[in-house]
Structures are given as C-alpha cells and as structure tokens.
Short mmCIF file of C-alpha atoms in Angstrom, two decimals:
data_model
loop_
_atom_site.label_atom_id
_atom_site.label_comp_id
_atom_site.label_asym_id
_atom_site.label_seq_id
_atom_site.Cartn_x
_atom_site.Cartn_y
_atom_site.Cartn_z
CA MET A 665 -18.99 -46.60 60.25
CA MET A 666 -17.66 -50.11 60.57
CA ASP A 667 -15.27 -51.73 58.11
CA TRP A 668 -14.30 -55.41 57.86
CA LYS A 669 -10.71 -54.49 58.52
CA ASP A 670 -11.78 -53.84 62.10
CA ILE A 671 -11.89 -57.60 62.50
CA SER A 672 -8.15 -57.25 63.17
CA LYS A 673 -9.13 -55.84 66.57
CA VAL A 674 -10.35 -59.31 67.53
CA PRO A 675 -7.25 -60.81 69.24
CA LEU A 676 -5.93 -64.10 67.92
CA LYS A 677 -3.80 -66.77 69.59
CA ASN A 678 -0.13 -67.35 68.79
CA GLU A 679 0.60 -63.81 67.65
CA VAL A 680 3.56 -63.18 69.96
CA PHE A 681 6.98 -64.54 69.01
CA LEU A 682 8.42 -65.34 72.44
CA ARG A 683 11.70 -66.75 71.12
CA LYS A 684 12.29 -63.81 68.80
CA ASP A 685 15.46 -62.56 70.54
CA LYS A 686 16.95 -66.04 70.88
CA VAL A 687 16.39 -66.79 67.20
CA ARG A 688 17.80 -63.36 66.31
CA ALA A 689 20.98 -64.08 68.28
CA VAL A 690 21.49 -67.38 66.46
CA ILE A 691 20.88 -65.80 63.05
CA MET A 692 23.27 -62.90 63.73
CA LYS A 693 25.98 -65.27 64.93
CA ARG A 694 25.70 -67.32 61.77
CA CYS A 695 25.67 -64.19 59.60
CA TYR A 696 28.86 -62.84 61.19
CA ARG A 697 30.47 -66.25 60.77
CA ALA A 698 29.34 -66.43 57.13
CA ASN A 699 30.77 -62.94 56.50
CA ARG A 700 34.08 -63.93 58.08
CA ASN A 701 34.25 -67.16 56.06
CA ARG A 702 33.35 -65.23 52.93
CA LYS A 703 36.17 -62.75 53.51
CA LEU A 704 38.51 -65.67 54.10
CA ILE A 705 37.40 -67.38 50.90
CA LEU A 706 37.77 -64.13 48.91
CA PHE A 707 41.25 -63.64 50.35
CA SER A 708 42.19 -67.25 49.55
CA ARG A 709 40.91 -66.83 46.00
CA LYS A 710 42.94 -63.66 45.52
CA LEU A 711 45.96 -65.41 46.96
CA LEU A 712 45.44 -68.37 44.65
CA ALA A 713 45.00 -66.09 41.65
CA ALA A 714 48.21 -64.24 42.55
CA ALA A 715 50.04 -67.55 42.98
CA CYS A 716 48.78 -68.72 39.59
CA VAL A 717 49.95 -65.51 37.90
CA ILE A 718 53.35 -65.70 39.59
CA SER A 719 53.70 -69.40 38.70
CA PHE A 720 52.81 -68.64 35.11
CA ILE A 721 55.31 -65.78 34.90
CA LEU A 722 58.01 -67.92 36.55
CA SER A 723 57.29 -70.85 34.23
CA LEU A 724 57.40 -68.57 31.22
CA THR A 725 60.64 -66.97 32.42
CA TYR A 726 62.08 -70.43 33.05
CA VAL A 727 61.19 -71.60 29.55
CA VAL A 728 62.56 -68.39 28.01
CA SER A 729 65.74 -68.78 30.09
CA ASP A 730 66.64 -72.13 28.52
CA VAL A 731 69.97 -71.87 26.65
CA LYS A 732 71.01 -74.47 24.10
CA VAL A 733 74.25 -74.37 22.09
CA GLU A 734 74.88 -76.87 19.32
CA THR A 735 78.01 -77.25 17.19
CA PHE A 736 78.29 -78.88 13.79
CA GLU A 737 81.50 -78.63 11.77
CA MET A 738 83.43 -76.40 14.18
CA SER A 739 84.12 -76.51 17.88
CA GLU A 740 83.03 -73.47 19.85
CA ARG A 741 83.98 -71.80 23.11
CA ILE A 742 81.00 -70.85 25.28
CA GLY A 743 80.94 -68.56 28.30
CA LEU A 744 78.68 -69.62 31.16
CA PRO A 745 76.88 -67.19 33.55
CA ASP A 746 79.44 -67.78 36.35
CA GLY A 747 82.46 -67.09 34.13
CA SER A 748 83.26 -70.74 33.50
CA THR A 749 83.99 -71.72 29.91
CA VAL A 750 83.20 -74.74 27.77
CA LEU A 751 85.13 -75.65 24.67
CA LEU A 752 82.44 -77.59 22.87
CA ASP A 753 83.67 -80.21 20.39
CA GLN A 754 82.23 -80.63 16.90
CA ASN A 755 78.73 -82.10 16.67
CA SER A 756 78.08 -81.60 20.35
CA THR A 757 75.36 -79.92 22.36
CA VAL A 758 75.22 -78.23 25.76
CA ARG A 759 72.05 -77.05 27.46
CA TYR A 760 71.43 -75.14 30.70
CA ASN A 761 68.85 -72.82 32.21
CA LYS A 762 69.76 -69.33 33.39
CA ILE A 763 67.20 -69.40 36.22
CA ALA A 764 68.11 -72.91 37.41
CA TRP A 765 71.76 -71.83 37.23
CA LEU A 766 71.13 -69.46 40.15
CA PHE A 767 70.27 -72.45 42.35
CA GLY A 768 72.88 -74.91 41.07
CA ARG A 769 75.43 -74.93 38.29
CA THR A 770 74.18 -77.79 36.14
CA ILE A 771 74.81 -78.23 32.43
CA HIS A 772 73.65 -81.02 30.13
CA LEU A 773 76.12 -82.34 27.59
CA ASP A 774 75.72 -84.49 24.56
CA GLY A 775 79.05 -85.00 22.77
CA GLY A 776 82.50 -83.84 23.82
CA ALA A 777 83.66 -80.76 25.68
CA GLN A 778 86.47 -79.35 27.76
CA PHE A 779 85.46 -77.41 30.85
CA GLU A 780 87.27 -74.69 32.74
CA VAL A 781 85.30 -74.05 35.86
CA THR A 782 85.51 -71.01 38.12
CA LYS A 783 85.36 -71.39 41.88
CA GLY A 784 81.89 -71.49 43.39
CA PRO A 785 79.10 -73.91 44.25
CA ARG A 786 79.15 -77.43 42.87
CA PHE A 787 79.35 -77.59 39.09
CA SER A 788 77.71 -80.61 37.50
CA VAL A 789 77.78 -81.96 33.98
CA VAL A 790 74.92 -84.31 33.18
CA THR A 791 75.48 -86.83 30.39
CA SER A 792 73.46 -89.80 29.23
CA MET A 793 75.76 -92.19 31.11
CA ALA A 794 76.78 -90.42 34.29
CA ARG A 795 76.78 -87.21 36.22
CA ILE A 796 80.12 -85.47 36.61
CA GLU A 797 80.43 -83.30 39.70
CA VAL A 798 83.29 -80.86 39.49
CA LEU A 799 85.32 -80.17 42.56
CA GLY A 800 88.21 -78.64 40.65
CA THR A 801 88.65 -76.40 37.66
CA ASP A 802 89.66 -78.02 34.38
CA PHE A 803 88.51 -81.26 32.81
CA ASP A 804 87.45 -82.93 29.57
CA VAL A 805 84.25 -84.80 29.01
CA ASP A 806 83.56 -86.82 25.93
CA VAL A 807 80.39 -88.72 25.15
CA ASN A 808 81.14 -90.10 21.71
CA THR A 809 78.33 -92.55 21.52
CA PRO A 810 75.40 -93.06 23.86
CA ASN A 811 77.29 -95.91 25.57
CA ASN A 812 80.77 -94.46 25.66
CA LEU A 813 81.91 -91.78 28.12
CA ARG A 814 85.42 -90.56 28.79
CA VAL A 815 86.30 -88.04 31.51
CA PHE A 816 89.79 -86.67 32.00
CA CYS A 817 90.62 -84.40 34.94
CA LYS A 818 93.29 -81.84 34.09
CA GLU A 819 93.20 -79.93 37.37
CA GLY A 820 91.55 -80.28 40.74
CA LEU A 821 89.00 -82.99 41.45
CA VAL A 822 86.12 -84.43 39.49
CA ARG A 823 83.54 -86.91 40.73
CA VAL A 824 81.84 -89.20 38.21
CA VAL A 825 78.54 -90.63 39.44
CA GLY A 826 76.43 -93.08 37.47
CA PRO A 827 74.56 -96.37 37.75
CA MET A 828 77.80 -98.36 37.67
CA VAL A 829 80.39 -95.86 38.85
CA ASP A 830 81.14 -93.46 41.69
CA GLN A 831 84.75 -92.37 41.27
CA ILE A 832 86.70 -89.28 42.24
CA LEU A 833 89.35 -88.28 39.71
CA SER A 834 92.41 -86.29 40.73
CA GLU A 835 94.59 -84.24 38.46
CA GLY A 836 95.76 -86.44 35.58
CA ASP A 837 93.28 -89.24 36.30
CA ALA A 838 90.89 -90.44 33.65
CA ILE A 839 87.93 -92.79 33.50
CA GLU A 840 86.21 -94.51 30.62
CA LEU A 841 82.75 -96.02 30.68
CA LYS A 842 82.04 -98.44 27.87
CA GLU A 843 78.69 -100.12 28.05
CA ASP A 844 79.08 -102.43 31.04
CA THR A 845 82.76 -101.79 31.82
CA VAL A 846 84.45 -99.07 33.78
CA LEU A 847 88.10 -98.39 33.07
CA TYR A 848 89.76 -96.23 35.70
CA LYS A 849 93.16 -94.87 34.66
CA PRO A 850 95.00 -93.24 37.55
CA LYS A 851 97.78 -90.85 36.66
CA LEU A 852 101.26 -92.28 36.63
CA GLU A 853 103.79 -90.27 38.57
CA ASP A 854 106.83 -89.20 36.52
CA TYR A 855 109.12 -91.04 38.94
CA TYR A 856 108.64 -93.64 41.59
CA GLU A 857 111.06 -93.98 44.43
CA PHE A 858 112.05 -97.35 45.92
CA GLU A 859 114.12 -98.21 48.95
CA SER A 860 115.82 -101.65 49.13
CA ILE A 861 113.16 -103.46 47.11
CA LYS A 862 113.85 -107.01 45.94
CA LEU A 863 114.23 -107.32 42.18
CA ALA A 864 111.40 -109.89 42.04
CA ASP A 865 109.01 -107.43 43.75
CA LEU A 866 110.18 -104.54 41.58
CA ALA A 867 109.57 -106.63 38.44
CA GLU A 868 106.02 -107.22 39.57
CA LYS A 869 105.41 -103.46 39.92
CA LEU A 870 106.99 -102.62 36.59
CA SER A 871 104.83 -105.32 35.02
CA SER A 872 101.68 -103.53 36.18
CA TYR A 873 103.00 -100.07 35.17
CA PHE A 874 104.06 -100.95 31.66
CA GLY A 875 101.71 -103.84 30.91
CA VAL A 876 104.39 -106.43 30.10
CA ALA A 877 105.35 -109.75 31.71
CA PHE A 878 108.65 -110.11 33.66
CA VAL A 879 110.73 -113.25 34.11
CA VAL A 880 113.40 -112.83 36.80
CA ASP A 881 116.28 -115.27 36.91
CA PRO A 882 116.52 -116.91 40.39
CA SER A 883 120.14 -115.82 40.65
CA VAL A 884 119.12 -112.17 40.67
CA LYS A 885 115.66 -112.16 42.20
CA ASN A 886 116.91 -111.27 45.69
CA PHE A 887 119.00 -108.33 44.47
CA LEU A 888 118.00 -105.16 46.24
CA TYR A 889 117.24 -101.92 44.40
CA SER A 890 117.13 -98.39 45.83
CA GLY A 891 116.50 -95.30 43.72
CA PHE A 892 114.11 -93.58 41.25
CA ILE A 893 112.46 -95.17 38.24
CA PRO A 894 110.98 -93.00 35.48
CA THR A 895 107.52 -93.95 34.28
CA ALA A 896 107.64 -92.19 30.93
CA SER A 897 109.66 -94.88 29.16
CA MET A 898 110.01 -98.58 29.96
CA GLU A 899 113.40 -98.79 28.26
CA ASP A 900 114.74 -95.92 30.41
CA ALA A 901 113.40 -97.60 33.50
CA LEU A 902 115.01 -100.97 32.60
CA ASP A 903 118.34 -99.31 31.79
CA ILE A 904 118.44 -97.62 35.19
CA VAL A 905 117.54 -100.82 37.06
CA THR A 906 119.98 -103.07 35.17
CA ASN A 907 122.86 -100.58 35.44
CA THR A 908 122.33 -100.10 39.15
CA CYS A 909 122.08 -103.84 39.89
CA ASP A 910 124.72 -104.75 37.34
CA ILE A 911 122.51 -107.17 35.50
CA THR A 912 121.10 -107.34 31.98
CA TYR A 913 117.63 -107.55 30.39
CA GLN A 914 116.16 -108.92 27.23
CA LEU A 915 112.80 -107.95 25.69
CA LYS A 916 111.13 -110.70 23.70
CA ALA A 917 107.59 -110.11 22.52
CA ASP A 918 105.75 -108.82 25.62
CA THR A 919 108.11 -110.36 28.13
CA VAL A 920 111.18 -108.88 29.82
CA TYR A 921 113.89 -111.31 31.03
CA LEU A 922 116.15 -110.14 33.87
CA LYS A 923 119.35 -112.12 34.46
CA ASN A 924 123.01 -111.85 35.37
CA LYS A 925 125.39 -110.47 32.83
CA MET B 1436 11.55 -48.61 53.83
CA ASP B 1437 12.05 -52.24 52.75
CA LYS B 1438 13.81 -51.65 49.43
CA PRO B 1439 16.87 -49.76 50.70
CA LEU B 1440 17.03 -52.27 53.55
CA TRP B 1441 16.99 -55.14 51.08
CA ASP B 1442 19.75 -53.48 49.04
CA GLN B 1443 21.90 -53.18 52.15
CA VAL B 1444 21.24 -56.81 53.02
CA LYS B 1445 22.36 -57.79 49.53
CA CYS B 1446 25.59 -55.89 50.15
CA GLY B 1447 26.19 -58.05 53.24
CA ASN B 1448 25.29 -55.43 55.86
CA VAL B 1449 24.63 -57.54 58.95
CA LYS B 1450 23.03 -54.62 60.86
CA ALA B 1451 20.54 -54.04 58.05
CA PHE B 1452 19.86 -57.75 58.07
CA GLY B 1453 19.12 -57.55 61.81
CA THR B 1454 16.65 -54.76 61.12
CA LEU B 1455 14.99 -56.82 58.38
CA TYR B 1456 14.53 -59.60 60.92
CA ASP B 1457 13.19 -57.21 63.61
CA VAL B 1458 10.63 -55.79 61.19
CA HIS B 1459 9.28 -59.09 59.88
CA ALA B 1460 9.91 -61.76 62.53
CA ASP B 1461 6.69 -61.21 64.54
CA PHE B 1462 4.45 -61.31 61.52
CA LEU B 1463 6.22 -64.35 60.08
CA TYR B 1464 5.88 -66.17 63.38
CA ALA B 1465 2.15 -65.40 63.61
CA TYR B 1466 1.63 -66.40 59.98
CA GLY B 1467 3.65 -69.61 60.36
CA MET B 1468 1.75 -70.64 63.48
CA LYS B 1469 -1.50 -70.46 61.49
CA ILE B 1470 -0.07 -72.98 59.00
CA VAL B 1471 1.08 -75.38 61.70
CA ASN B 1472 0.72 -74.86 65.40
CA ASN B 1473 4.26 -75.90 66.31
CA GLU B 1474 6.36 -73.23 67.94
CA GLU B 1475 9.67 -75.05 67.58
CA LEU B 1476 9.16 -75.87 63.93
CA ILE B 1477 8.13 -72.30 63.08
CA SER B 1478 11.04 -70.77 65.04
CA ASP B 1479 13.50 -73.11 63.31
CA SER B 1480 11.98 -72.36 59.92
CA ILE B 1481 12.25 -68.60 60.47
CA GLN B 1482 15.87 -69.05 61.56
CA ASN B 1483 16.66 -71.22 58.51
CA LEU B 1484 14.89 -68.78 56.20
CA PHE B 1485 16.91 -65.79 57.36
CA VAL B 1486 20.18 -67.68 57.34
CA TYR B 1487 19.40 -68.90 53.82
CA ILE B 1488 18.63 -65.36 52.68
CA PHE B 1489 21.92 -64.07 54.10
CA GLU B 1490 23.96 -66.87 52.58
CA LYS B 1491 22.32 -66.50 49.14
CA LYS B 1492 21.91 -62.72 49.28
CA GLU B 1493 23.97 -62.04 46.16
CA SER B 1494 22.00 -64.39 43.95
CA LEU B 1495 18.57 -63.35 45.24
CA SER B 1496 16.43 -61.27 42.92
CA GLU B 1497 14.67 -58.22 44.24
CA PRO B 1498 11.09 -59.18 45.15
CA LYS B 1499 8.13 -56.88 44.43
CA SER B 1500 7.08 -57.15 48.05
CA ILE B 1501 9.61 -58.29 50.60
CA ARG B 1502 7.05 -59.34 53.19
CA ALA B 1503 5.14 -61.36 50.57
CA TYR B 1504 8.42 -62.97 49.51
CA LEU B 1505 9.28 -63.79 53.13
CA CYS B 1506 5.79 -65.17 53.68
CA THR B 1507 5.92 -67.41 50.61
CA SER B 1508 9.40 -68.64 51.45
CA LEU B 1509 8.46 -69.42 55.03
CA LYS B 1510 5.36 -71.32 53.91
CA HIS B 1511 7.44 -73.44 51.51
CA MET B 1512 10.05 -74.06 54.17
CA VAL B 1513 7.44 -75.14 56.73
CA LEU B 1514 5.69 -77.41 54.26
CA ARG B 1515 9.01 -78.93 53.24
CA GLN B 1516 9.81 -79.61 56.88
CA LEU B 1517 6.43 -81.25 57.34
CA GLU B 1518 7.00 -83.31 54.22
CA ARG B 1519 10.32 -84.52 55.59
CA LYS B 1520 8.73 -85.47 58.90
CA ALA B 1521 5.81 -87.13 57.14
CA LYS B 1522 8.09 -89.41 55.14
CA ASN B 1523 8.41 -91.66 58.18
CA ARG B 1524 4.70 -91.52 58.92
CA ILE B 1525 3.18 -92.33 55.53
CA VAL B 1526 1.30 -89.06 55.09
CA SER B 1527 0.70 -87.92 51.53
CA PHE B 1528 2.14 -84.64 50.26
CA GLU B 1529 -1.34 -83.46 49.33
CA THR B 1530 -2.39 -83.83 52.95
CA ILE B 1531 0.57 -81.73 54.00
CA ASN B 1532 -0.19 -79.01 51.50
CA GLU B 1533 -3.76 -78.81 52.74
CA TYR B 1534 -2.98 -76.89 55.89
CA ASP B 1535 -5.86 -75.61 58.04
CA PHE B 1536 -4.80 -72.02 58.63
CA GLU B 1537 -6.79 -71.86 61.85
CA LEU B 1538 -7.76 -68.41 63.15
CA ASP B 1539 -8.18 -69.08 66.87
CA ILE B 1540 -9.64 -66.13 68.75
CA ASP B 1541 -7.87 -65.47 72.02
CA ILE B 1542 -11.15 -65.40 73.96
CA GLU B 1543 -9.60 -64.66 77.37
CA THR B 1544 -7.69 -61.63 76.10
CA ALA B 1545 -10.76 -60.43 74.20
CA LEU B 1546 -12.91 -60.67 77.28
CA ILE B 1547 -10.38 -58.71 79.34
CA GLN B 1548 -9.66 -56.02 76.77
CA HIS B 1549 -13.14 -55.52 75.31
CA GLU B 1550 -16.57 -55.45 76.83
CA VAL B 1551 -17.97 -58.24 74.74
CA GLU B 1552 -19.97 -61.24 75.67
CA LYS B 1553 -18.40 -64.66 75.36
CA GLU B 1554 -21.28 -65.94 73.22
CA HIS B 1555 -20.51 -63.30 70.60
CA LEU B 1556 -16.90 -64.47 70.51
CA VAL B 1557 -17.92 -68.10 70.21
CA LYS B 1558 -20.24 -67.14 67.36
CA LEU B 1559 -17.44 -65.26 65.60
CA GLN B 1560 -15.07 -68.19 66.10
CA LYS B 1561 -17.65 -70.55 64.59
CA ALA B 1562 -18.10 -68.24 61.64
CA LEU B 1563 -14.32 -68.09 61.03
CA SER B 1564 -13.98 -71.86 61.37
CA ALA B 1565 -16.74 -72.32 58.81
CA LEU B 1566 -14.61 -70.57 56.18
CA SER B 1567 -12.25 -72.56 53.97
CA PRO B 1568 -8.53 -72.48 54.94
CA GLN B 1569 -7.79 -70.35 51.89
CA GLN B 1570 -10.57 -67.88 52.81
CA ARG B 1571 -9.21 -67.64 56.35
CA GLU B 1572 -5.71 -67.03 54.98
CA VAL B 1573 -7.01 -64.23 52.76
CA ILE B 1574 -9.03 -62.66 55.61
CA TYR B 1575 -6.00 -62.84 57.87
CA LEU B 1576 -3.55 -61.37 55.37
CA LYS B 1577 -5.94 -58.73 54.10
CA TYR B 1578 -7.56 -57.50 57.30
CA TYR B 1579 -5.11 -58.43 60.04
CA LYS B 1580 -1.87 -57.74 58.20
CA GLU B 1581 -3.14 -55.29 55.59
CA PHE B 1582 -1.58 -57.04 52.62
CA SER B 1583 -2.59 -55.85 49.16
CA ASN B 1584 -4.44 -58.17 46.80
CA ASP B 1585 -1.27 -58.45 44.70
CA GLU B 1586 0.79 -59.52 47.70
CA ILE B 1587 -1.81 -62.10 48.70
CA ALA B 1588 -1.97 -63.35 45.12
CA GLU B 1589 1.81 -63.89 45.22
CA ILE B 1590 1.61 -65.81 48.49
CA LEU B 1591 -1.27 -68.01 47.35
CA ASN B 1592 0.20 -68.31 43.85
CA VAL B 1593 -3.07 -67.23 42.25
CA SER B 1594 -4.21 -64.17 40.28
CA ASN B 1595 -5.32 -60.88 41.81
CA GLN B 1596 -8.89 -61.51 40.62
CA ILE B 1597 -9.05 -64.87 42.38
CA VAL B 1598 -7.93 -63.20 45.61
CA ARG B 1599 -10.74 -60.68 45.25
CA ASN B 1600 -13.23 -63.50 44.62
CA ILE B 1601 -12.03 -65.49 47.63
CA SER B 1602 -12.22 -62.39 49.80
CA SER B 1603 -15.74 -61.40 48.75
CA ARG B 1604 -17.03 -64.98 49.10
CA ALA B 1605 -15.54 -65.15 52.59
CA LEU B 1606 -17.32 -61.97 53.63
CA ILE B 1607 -20.62 -63.18 52.13
CA LYS B 1608 -20.25 -66.40 54.09
CA LEU B 1609 -19.57 -64.51 57.30
CA ARG B 1610 -22.67 -62.40 56.74
CA GLU B 1611 -24.75 -65.51 56.08
CA ILE B 1612 -23.67 -67.08 59.34
CA GLY B 1613 -24.78 -64.13 61.48
CA ASN B 1614 -24.50 -60.45 62.03
CA MET B 1615 -20.75 -60.45 62.04
CA LYS B 1616 -20.50 -56.73 61.39
CA PHE B 1617 -22.30 -56.13 64.63
CA ILE B 1618 -19.98 -58.47 66.55
CA VAL B 1619 -16.90 -56.94 65.03
CA SER B 1620 -18.17 -53.46 65.75
CA LEU B 1621 -18.19 -54.38 69.43
CA PHE B 1622 -14.38 -54.40 69.35
CA ILE B 1623 -14.18 -50.84 68.05
CA VAL B 1624 -15.84 -49.37 71.07
#
C-alpha cells in the first residue's frame, strides 16, 4: 500500500548542511561570551546596588550626625568629640558633624566663642570672614557682625586664613578684620631691653609702642640709654628713661618733650 | 523532548542550547535553502537566529511547536535579509515575499540509490514544479518533514483548514499531471 508520505523517499538537493559544525562553533562561542558578559553585568548591578545602599546609609548617618548648638541669652560651654571645649558667647552658633570630625576637626562658628583645644590633628574654625587653623590650645574668636572678626590667641599658635589675610598669631597676639582692613596687634613684651641706644632712636620706638609723638631736644638726642623699659605704663617708662639719663620730660596733648633739666 | 530542552535553554544552559541546534540545524538549513538557494545567507541566518534566541531567551515565550517556531523565525530572518539586500537593487518587498520554494529532485542520487528510470524522475520534477510555491512548501513540510497541519498553519500564518485545502489541492494536481503514485511507489522498492 503506497502513501503520499513516501514521496519523502525521493531525494532532494540541498538537504545536507555542510557548514553545520562551523556555524555551531561560532554560535557556542557567542553564547559562552554572552553568558560571561551577563554574569559580569549581574555582578556589576549587584555591586552598584550595594554601593547605592551604602551611600544612602552613609548619607543618612552623615545628616543625622550633624550637631548644632545655638545660644540666646546665656553663654554655654560645649564639649567636642575630641575633648576640646568651646565657651559659646550669647547669641552665637556652632555647628559640626560627628562623622566629618573623624576626618578633620572642623567647626563652623557664627558669633563669639572661646576655644580650648586638645592636642591632635589640625583644628579649624570656619567663620564667614576667615578660617582659623589652630596650632595651639586656647584662643578666642568673635564674629560680632558679618564683616567684623576678632581672633585673640591665648596660648600656642593660631593661623587666620581668609581672602585678605594669612597671619599666624602667637600667644598674646590678636587680629581684627573689619570689612576691608586688617589690624594685626602683636603682643607687647612686659619689658624691652636696650643697650647703648641713642635717645632719638629710643624716642622713635616708644612713639610706636605707646602711640604718642616724641620731640627730642637736640642737646639730649645723642644721649645713650642702656637698660629695661616696661611696656605696661608709658609714665613708668618715661620716668625710668629720664632718671637714668638725668633729663626731664613734659607731656602735652599727645606729644612728649624730652629735654635737659 | 523539545520542551524540557527549551526550558533548559531559557535557563541559560549552553549545552542544552547546543543540543537544540544539533537537533534542528539540518532541517532548518534544508528548509531555508528551499526559500532561497544561497548557502552563505542561510548559514548566516541560522547562526543569527540561534544567537538571537540565546540572547533573548528570558523574554521568549514558550512556543507550541519549537520546530515550527524556528522555521517561522528563520523564514522571517531570511526574508528580512533579502529585503535589506534588495534595497540597493530596487526590488519590491512583495517580490521578495513571493519566494519559489523549489523542490529540486537530486536526480543523480536517485538514480544511484533507486532503480528508477530518469524519465520518471523528470516527470515527477515537472509535476512538483507545476505546483504553486505554497503547495510545494506544504508538501515538503507535511510529507518530507512530517509536520502536523497545525505546525504548517503556524509557519504559513494561515488556518489549519487552509493547510488541509492546500494539501489536498496539491495532491489532486499531482494526480492530474500523471500517475505520480506509481512513480513514488518506485522509491519504496
């Protein structure tokens, strides 16, 4: 009995795939490569997801770690994470971040404060006018108005850095920034020592110390002076000089006259 | 056998994918060469088809018949390739879609393997060539590759009934041309 399906016994042309193995090799190679790339992409995605989660947690922690202290009627003493202390003046604000603190001791100040800093990495106070880098231990910072900053170094060293200033303050030094002017006030020593200095030259120095003009009589201007001069009081200083050189002085308005007795 | 294989392919099993290729590559090649007699184009299309399947394996739906799905996909891929090539040669898309689906009898092999006379083979070839391309495609898929009417309907994008109609008309036409049953019976001996 013959069926039409027996027609399949009649051989046809082009039934044998001669390049079958070659094509298979190419397909397999591409499949293995696609699988490898896919694994790589999946791994990258997981890594990215993990990074996103970590970033989110870190950001959240950072935000939560922000500390802000504000005073109104009363000043307040604040302890910082490293043991340093801030005596915050009335109507002042300090702000720092606990996480950022681990990488650098930086505190933002608006108003006035007195800092006592423990030893450690650089301690910086950021104000609207300048950045104060603390190299010592005890200092005052006062930002009374947006354009008025005063820094006084009680101990150690303090560096004040801003658009118009870069000054290191030693113990007793102070600096004031008022709008466009910088007023640096170095500490006066309690006593200055002089050795055979002409009276005319000494008068010039005293003039700069005490902020008064000096007029030295020609008869005494070449007198030599050796000894200490106190800086606390101008009168004391003039008494010592005039007694030693056996001369006299007269203070009229803002001018001191030195002359023979 | 195909369904579990397909599931493994969808899971990215390269070995299962290799088996899928081994099972279907010969048939796809033979089928493709009937659409267009261009070995390079058909080989490239088969390669592109399998690579595409592997790359899109996760988004692929599960076909009713995998071989019918492969067949349909290959046909589209080949026709698309022809369309691309034709763009530079001003050939209409309709012309491309009207492929011949030639069934060329390998007369030399037939003469060696079976004790048939050449004139019978020539007569059979004439009878096959007298069929429409669609009738030849149905005869080929149904009797050479033993596809079901549903599978053929999927490949031709027609209903099952239309496939049956095409098939019966093709056989009537073959009978009209000559005693094809007798010629075919010669190959059974």
